[in-house]
CSV table of C-alpha atoms and ligand atoms in Angstrom, one decimal:
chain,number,residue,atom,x,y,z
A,19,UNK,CA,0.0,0.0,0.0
A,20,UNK,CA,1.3,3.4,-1.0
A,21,UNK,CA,1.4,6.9,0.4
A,22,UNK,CA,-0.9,9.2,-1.8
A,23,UNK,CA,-1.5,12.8,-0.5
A,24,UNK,CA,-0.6,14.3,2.9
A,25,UNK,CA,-4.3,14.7,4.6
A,26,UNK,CA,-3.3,16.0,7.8
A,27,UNK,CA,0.1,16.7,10.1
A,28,UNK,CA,0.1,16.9,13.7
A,29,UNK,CA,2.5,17.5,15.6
A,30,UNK,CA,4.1,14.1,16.3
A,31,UNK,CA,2.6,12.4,13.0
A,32,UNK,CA,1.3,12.7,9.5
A,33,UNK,CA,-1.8,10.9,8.1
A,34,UNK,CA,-1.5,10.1,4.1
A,35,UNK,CA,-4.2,8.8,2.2
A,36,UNK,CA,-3.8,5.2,0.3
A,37,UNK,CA,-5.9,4.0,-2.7
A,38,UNK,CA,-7.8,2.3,-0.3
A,39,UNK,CA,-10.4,4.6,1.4
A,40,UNK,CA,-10.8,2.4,4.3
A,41,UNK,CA,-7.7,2.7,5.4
A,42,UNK,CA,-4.4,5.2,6.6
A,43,UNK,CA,-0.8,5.5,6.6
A,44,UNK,CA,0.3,6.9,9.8
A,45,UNK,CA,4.0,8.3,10.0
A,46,UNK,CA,5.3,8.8,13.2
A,47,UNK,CA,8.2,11.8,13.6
A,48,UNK,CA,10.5,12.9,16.3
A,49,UNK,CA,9.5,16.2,16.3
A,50,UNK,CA,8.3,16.9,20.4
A,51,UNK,CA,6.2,19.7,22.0
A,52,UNK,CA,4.7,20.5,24.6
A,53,UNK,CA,2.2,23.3,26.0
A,54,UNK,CA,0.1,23.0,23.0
A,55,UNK,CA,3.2,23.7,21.0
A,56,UNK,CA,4.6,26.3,23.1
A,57,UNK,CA,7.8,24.4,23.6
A,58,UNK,CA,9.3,22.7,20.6
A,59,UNK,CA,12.4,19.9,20.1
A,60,UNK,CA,13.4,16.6,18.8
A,61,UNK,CA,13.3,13.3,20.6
A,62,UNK,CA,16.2,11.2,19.0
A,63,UNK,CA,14.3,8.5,17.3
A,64,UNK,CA,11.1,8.9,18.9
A,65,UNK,CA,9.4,8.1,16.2
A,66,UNK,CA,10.5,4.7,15.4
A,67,UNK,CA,10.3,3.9,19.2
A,68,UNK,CA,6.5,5.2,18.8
A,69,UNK,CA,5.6,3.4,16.5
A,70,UNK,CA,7.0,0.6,18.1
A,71,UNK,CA,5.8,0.7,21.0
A,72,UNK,CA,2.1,1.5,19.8
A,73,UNK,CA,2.0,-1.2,17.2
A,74,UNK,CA,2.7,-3.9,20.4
A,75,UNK,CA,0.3,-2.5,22.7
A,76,UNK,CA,-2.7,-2.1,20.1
A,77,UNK,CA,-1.4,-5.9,19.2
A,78,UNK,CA,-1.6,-7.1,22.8
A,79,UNK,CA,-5.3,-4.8,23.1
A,80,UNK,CA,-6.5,-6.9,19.8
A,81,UNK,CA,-6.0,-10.0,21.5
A,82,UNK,CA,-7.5,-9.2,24.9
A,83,UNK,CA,-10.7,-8.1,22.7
A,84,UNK,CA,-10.4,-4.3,22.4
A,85,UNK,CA,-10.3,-3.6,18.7
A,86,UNK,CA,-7.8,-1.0,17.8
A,87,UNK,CA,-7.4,0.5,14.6
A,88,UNK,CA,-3.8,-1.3,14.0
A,89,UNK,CA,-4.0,-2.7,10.8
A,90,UNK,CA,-0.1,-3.5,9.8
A,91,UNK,CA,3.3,-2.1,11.0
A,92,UNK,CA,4.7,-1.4,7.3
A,93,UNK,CA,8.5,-0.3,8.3
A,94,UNK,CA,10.0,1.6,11.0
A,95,UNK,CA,8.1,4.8,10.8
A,96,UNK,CA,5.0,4.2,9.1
A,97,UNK,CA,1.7,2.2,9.7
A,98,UNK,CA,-1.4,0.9,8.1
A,99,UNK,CA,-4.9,1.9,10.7
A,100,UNK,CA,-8.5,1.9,9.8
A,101,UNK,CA,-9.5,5.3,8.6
A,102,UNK,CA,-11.7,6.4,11.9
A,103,UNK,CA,-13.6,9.0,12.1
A,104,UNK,CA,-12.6,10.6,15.1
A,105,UNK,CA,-14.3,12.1,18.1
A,106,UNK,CA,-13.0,15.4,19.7
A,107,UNK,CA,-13.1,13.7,23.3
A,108,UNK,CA,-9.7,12.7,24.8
A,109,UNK,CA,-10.0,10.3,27.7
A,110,UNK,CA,-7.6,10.1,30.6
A,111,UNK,CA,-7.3,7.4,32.7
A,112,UNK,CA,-5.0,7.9,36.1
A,113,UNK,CA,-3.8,5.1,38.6
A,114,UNK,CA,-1.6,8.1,40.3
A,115,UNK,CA,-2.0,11.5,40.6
A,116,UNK,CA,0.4,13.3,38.8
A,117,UNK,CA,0.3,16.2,35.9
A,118,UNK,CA,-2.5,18.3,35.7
A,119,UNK,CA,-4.5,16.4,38.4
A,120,UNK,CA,-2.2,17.4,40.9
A,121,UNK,CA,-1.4,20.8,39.8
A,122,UNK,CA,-6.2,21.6,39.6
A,123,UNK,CA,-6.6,19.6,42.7
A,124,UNK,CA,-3.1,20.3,45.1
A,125,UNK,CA,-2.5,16.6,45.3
A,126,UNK,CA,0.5,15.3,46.1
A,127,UNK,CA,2.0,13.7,42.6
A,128,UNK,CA,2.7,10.1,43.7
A,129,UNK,CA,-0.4,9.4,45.4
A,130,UNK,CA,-1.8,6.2,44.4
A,131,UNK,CA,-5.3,7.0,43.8
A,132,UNK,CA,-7.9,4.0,45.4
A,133,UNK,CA,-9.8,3.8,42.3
A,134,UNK,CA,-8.9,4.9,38.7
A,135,UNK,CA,-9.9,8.1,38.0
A,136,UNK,CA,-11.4,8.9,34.3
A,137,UNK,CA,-11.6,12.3,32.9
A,138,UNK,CA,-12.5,13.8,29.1
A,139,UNK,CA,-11.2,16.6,27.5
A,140,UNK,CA,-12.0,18.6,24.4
A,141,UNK,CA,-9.2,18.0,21.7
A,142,UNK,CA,-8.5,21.9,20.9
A,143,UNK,CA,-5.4,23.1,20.7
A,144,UNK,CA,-6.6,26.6,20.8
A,145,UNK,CA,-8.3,26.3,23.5
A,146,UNK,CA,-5.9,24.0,25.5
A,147,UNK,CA,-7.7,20.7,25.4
A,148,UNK,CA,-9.7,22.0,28.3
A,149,UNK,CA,-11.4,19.5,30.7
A,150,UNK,CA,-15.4,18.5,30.1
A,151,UNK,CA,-17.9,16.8,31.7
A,152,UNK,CA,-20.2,14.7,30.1
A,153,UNK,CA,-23.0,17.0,29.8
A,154,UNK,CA,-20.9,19.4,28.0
A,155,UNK,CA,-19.8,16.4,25.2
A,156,UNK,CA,-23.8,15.9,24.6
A,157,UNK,CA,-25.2,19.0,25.0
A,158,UNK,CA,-22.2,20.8,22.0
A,159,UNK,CA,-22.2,17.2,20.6
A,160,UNK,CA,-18.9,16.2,20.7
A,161,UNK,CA,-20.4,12.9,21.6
A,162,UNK,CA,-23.4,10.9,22.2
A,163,UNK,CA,-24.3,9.3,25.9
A,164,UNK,CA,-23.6,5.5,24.4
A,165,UNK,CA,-20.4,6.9,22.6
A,166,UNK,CA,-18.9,8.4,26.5
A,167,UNK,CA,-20.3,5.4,28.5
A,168,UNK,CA,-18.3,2.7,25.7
A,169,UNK,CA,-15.2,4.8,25.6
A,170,UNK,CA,-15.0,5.3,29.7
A,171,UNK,CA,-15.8,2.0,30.0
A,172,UNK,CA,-13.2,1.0,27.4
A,173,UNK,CA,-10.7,3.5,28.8
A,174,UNK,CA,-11.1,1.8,32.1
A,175,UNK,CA,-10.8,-2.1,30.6
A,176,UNK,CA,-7.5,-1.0,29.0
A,177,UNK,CA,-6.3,0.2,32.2
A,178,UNK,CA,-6.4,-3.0,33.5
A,179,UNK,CA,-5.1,-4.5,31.0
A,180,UNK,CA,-1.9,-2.2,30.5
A,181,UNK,CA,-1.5,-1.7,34.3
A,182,UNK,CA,-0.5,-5.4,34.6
A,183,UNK,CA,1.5,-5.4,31.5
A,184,UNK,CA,3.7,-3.0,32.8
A,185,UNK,CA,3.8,-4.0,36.2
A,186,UNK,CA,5.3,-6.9,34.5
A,187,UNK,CA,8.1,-5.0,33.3
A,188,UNK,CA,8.2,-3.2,36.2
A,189,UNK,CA,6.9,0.1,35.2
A,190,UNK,CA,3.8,1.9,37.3
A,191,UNK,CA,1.6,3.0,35.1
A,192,UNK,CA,0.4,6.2,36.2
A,193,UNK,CA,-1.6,7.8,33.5
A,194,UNK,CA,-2.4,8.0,29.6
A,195,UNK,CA,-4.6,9.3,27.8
A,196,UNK,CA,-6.9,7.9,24.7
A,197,UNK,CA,-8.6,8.8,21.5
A,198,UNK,CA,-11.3,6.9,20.0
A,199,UNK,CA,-13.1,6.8,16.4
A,200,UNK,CA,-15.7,5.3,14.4
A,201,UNK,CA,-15.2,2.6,11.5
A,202,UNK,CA,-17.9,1.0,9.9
A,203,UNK,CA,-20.1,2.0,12.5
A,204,UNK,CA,-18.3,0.8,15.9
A,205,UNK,CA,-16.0,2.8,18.4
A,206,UNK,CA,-12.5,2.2,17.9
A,207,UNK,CA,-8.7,3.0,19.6
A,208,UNK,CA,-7.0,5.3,17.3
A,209,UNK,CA,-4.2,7.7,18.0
A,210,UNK,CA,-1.3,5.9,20.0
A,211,UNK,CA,-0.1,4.8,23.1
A,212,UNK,CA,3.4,5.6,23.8
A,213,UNK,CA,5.9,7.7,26.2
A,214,UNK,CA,4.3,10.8,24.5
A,215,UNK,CA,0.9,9.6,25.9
A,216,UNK,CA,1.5,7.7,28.7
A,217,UNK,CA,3.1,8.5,32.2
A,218,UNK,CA,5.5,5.8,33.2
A,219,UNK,CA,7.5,5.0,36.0
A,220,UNK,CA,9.6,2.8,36.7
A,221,UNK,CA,8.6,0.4,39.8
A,222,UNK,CA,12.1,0.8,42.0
A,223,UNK,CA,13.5,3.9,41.3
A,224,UNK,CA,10.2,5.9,40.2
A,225,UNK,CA,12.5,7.3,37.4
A,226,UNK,CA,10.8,8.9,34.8
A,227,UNK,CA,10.3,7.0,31.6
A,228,UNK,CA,8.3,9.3,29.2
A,229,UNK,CA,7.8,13.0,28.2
A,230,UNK,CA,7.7,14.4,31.5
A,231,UNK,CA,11.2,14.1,31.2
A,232,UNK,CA,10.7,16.8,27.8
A,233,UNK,CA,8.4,19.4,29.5
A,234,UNK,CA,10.3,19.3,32.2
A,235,UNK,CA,13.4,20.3,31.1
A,236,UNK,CA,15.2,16.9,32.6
A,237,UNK,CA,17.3,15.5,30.0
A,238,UNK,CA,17.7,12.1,29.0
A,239,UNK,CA,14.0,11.7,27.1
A,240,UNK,CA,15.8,9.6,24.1
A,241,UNK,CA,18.0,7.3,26.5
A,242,UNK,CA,13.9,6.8,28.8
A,243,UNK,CA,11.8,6.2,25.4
A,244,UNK,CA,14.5,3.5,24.6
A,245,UNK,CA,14.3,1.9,27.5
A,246,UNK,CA,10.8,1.5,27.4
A,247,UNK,CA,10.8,0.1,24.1
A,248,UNK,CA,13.7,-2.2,25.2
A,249,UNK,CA,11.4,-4.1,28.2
A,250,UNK,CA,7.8,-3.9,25.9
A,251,UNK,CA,10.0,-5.9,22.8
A,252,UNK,CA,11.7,-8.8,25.5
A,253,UNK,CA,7.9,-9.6,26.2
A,254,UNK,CA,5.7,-8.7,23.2
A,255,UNK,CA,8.6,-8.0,20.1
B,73,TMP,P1,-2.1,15.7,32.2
B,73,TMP,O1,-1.8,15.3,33.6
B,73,TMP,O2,-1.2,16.8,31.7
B,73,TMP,O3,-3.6,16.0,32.0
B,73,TMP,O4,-1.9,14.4,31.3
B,73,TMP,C1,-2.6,13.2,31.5
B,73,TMP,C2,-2.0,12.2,30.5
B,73,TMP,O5,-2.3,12.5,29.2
B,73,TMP,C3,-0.5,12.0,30.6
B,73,TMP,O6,-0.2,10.6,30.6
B,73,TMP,C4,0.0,12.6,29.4
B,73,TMP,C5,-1.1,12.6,28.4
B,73,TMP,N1,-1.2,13.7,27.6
B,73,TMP,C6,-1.2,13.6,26.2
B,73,TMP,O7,-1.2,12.5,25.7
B,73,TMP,N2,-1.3,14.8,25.5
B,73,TMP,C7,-1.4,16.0,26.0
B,73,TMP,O8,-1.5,17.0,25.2
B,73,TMP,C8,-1.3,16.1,27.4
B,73,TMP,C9,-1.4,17.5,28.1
B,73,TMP,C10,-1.3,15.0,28.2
């Protein structure tokens, strides 16, 4: 399957068109921000490990039942997905508060929360990807009430699922956030999980392994991707 036209570039990836309308290619690229683009850099490799890293996961999702829209890692960059039709709503799942939970709330980053914690935000850059509730995603209809109940209940089965995968490796998976689409008529997992998306830590030393380490300003983002990518391929590669 070959690129065609470029129909969209974000800021980590581009999405081209292929003769077949049903589907995507996906190209991941080093290129980091952060801040809604505010801050702006390159994550040695990133891209590959991205990829990577996404294409297992969605792999390991597809055969615990949750249909992703992984279709067919092509090379090192670039990826086949179902062409979804995707909904504005981000979902964030959290095991321990951390990011933008602790800094709205004042609580402590590190503390393990008793239940997992789901929140929705409107994709915007413009406007930040503010936070929404639920009545907010019917009422401007950025979804419907079946579409947020299946994708929190979704966001909260992959939770489980990926919280014991990397407890395996021994990371702590502390948060990540998910984007969902239709194809053919049912919700799908688009987007990608990854160290861009996820927060990771690593069981012992609660280093950071993800792009914390980037906004942050704390060095060492390439050397923490790799790792990552290093434990996920000794189970799943
Ligand atoms: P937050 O604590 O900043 O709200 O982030 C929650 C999770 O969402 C974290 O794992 C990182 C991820 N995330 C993204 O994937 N994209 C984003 O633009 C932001 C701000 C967070």
């Amino acid at each position: 399957m070959d690129k065609r036209e470029m129909l969209y570039e974000g800021k980590a990836k581009q999405i081209y068109a292929v003769e077949d309308e049903r589907y995507f290619i996906m190209t991941y690229k080093d290129e980091a921000t952060a801040f809604d683009g505010a801050k702006k850099g390159i994550i040695k490799n990133k891209g590959i490990v991205n990829n990577r890293i996404s294409c297992l996961l969605f792999k390991m999702l597809e055969e615990q039942g949750v249909e992703t829209h992984l279709v067919n890692q092509i090379d090192e960059r670039n990826v086949i997905v179902k062409r979804l039709q995707m909904l504005p709503v981000e979902v964030v799942v959290r095991n321990v508060a951390a990011g933008s939970l602790s800094k709205r709330l004042g609580i402590e980053e590190g503390k393990e929360l008793p239940v997992p914690i789901v929140e929705l935000f409107l994709k915007n850059d413009e406007l930040h990807d503010p936070m929404i509730n639920e009545c907010h995603a019917r009422v401007f209809g950025w979804a419907t009430k079946e579409q947020l109940e299946d994708i929190q209940a979704r966001g909260l089965k992959i939770n489980e699922i990926l919280t014991q995968f990397f407890d395996s490796i021994g990371i702590i998976l502390v948060d990540f956030k998910l984007e969902f689409g239709i194809f053919e008529g049912r919700i799908v997992l688009g987007d990608e999980i990854s160290p861009d998306s996820c927060r990771l830590w690593d069981k012992v030393s609660l280093e950071k392994l993800d792009k914390d380490r980037f906004r942050r300003n704390m060095g060492g983002e390439a050397e923490a991707y790799q790792e990552v990518v290093r434990r996920i391929e000794k189970v799943l590669g």
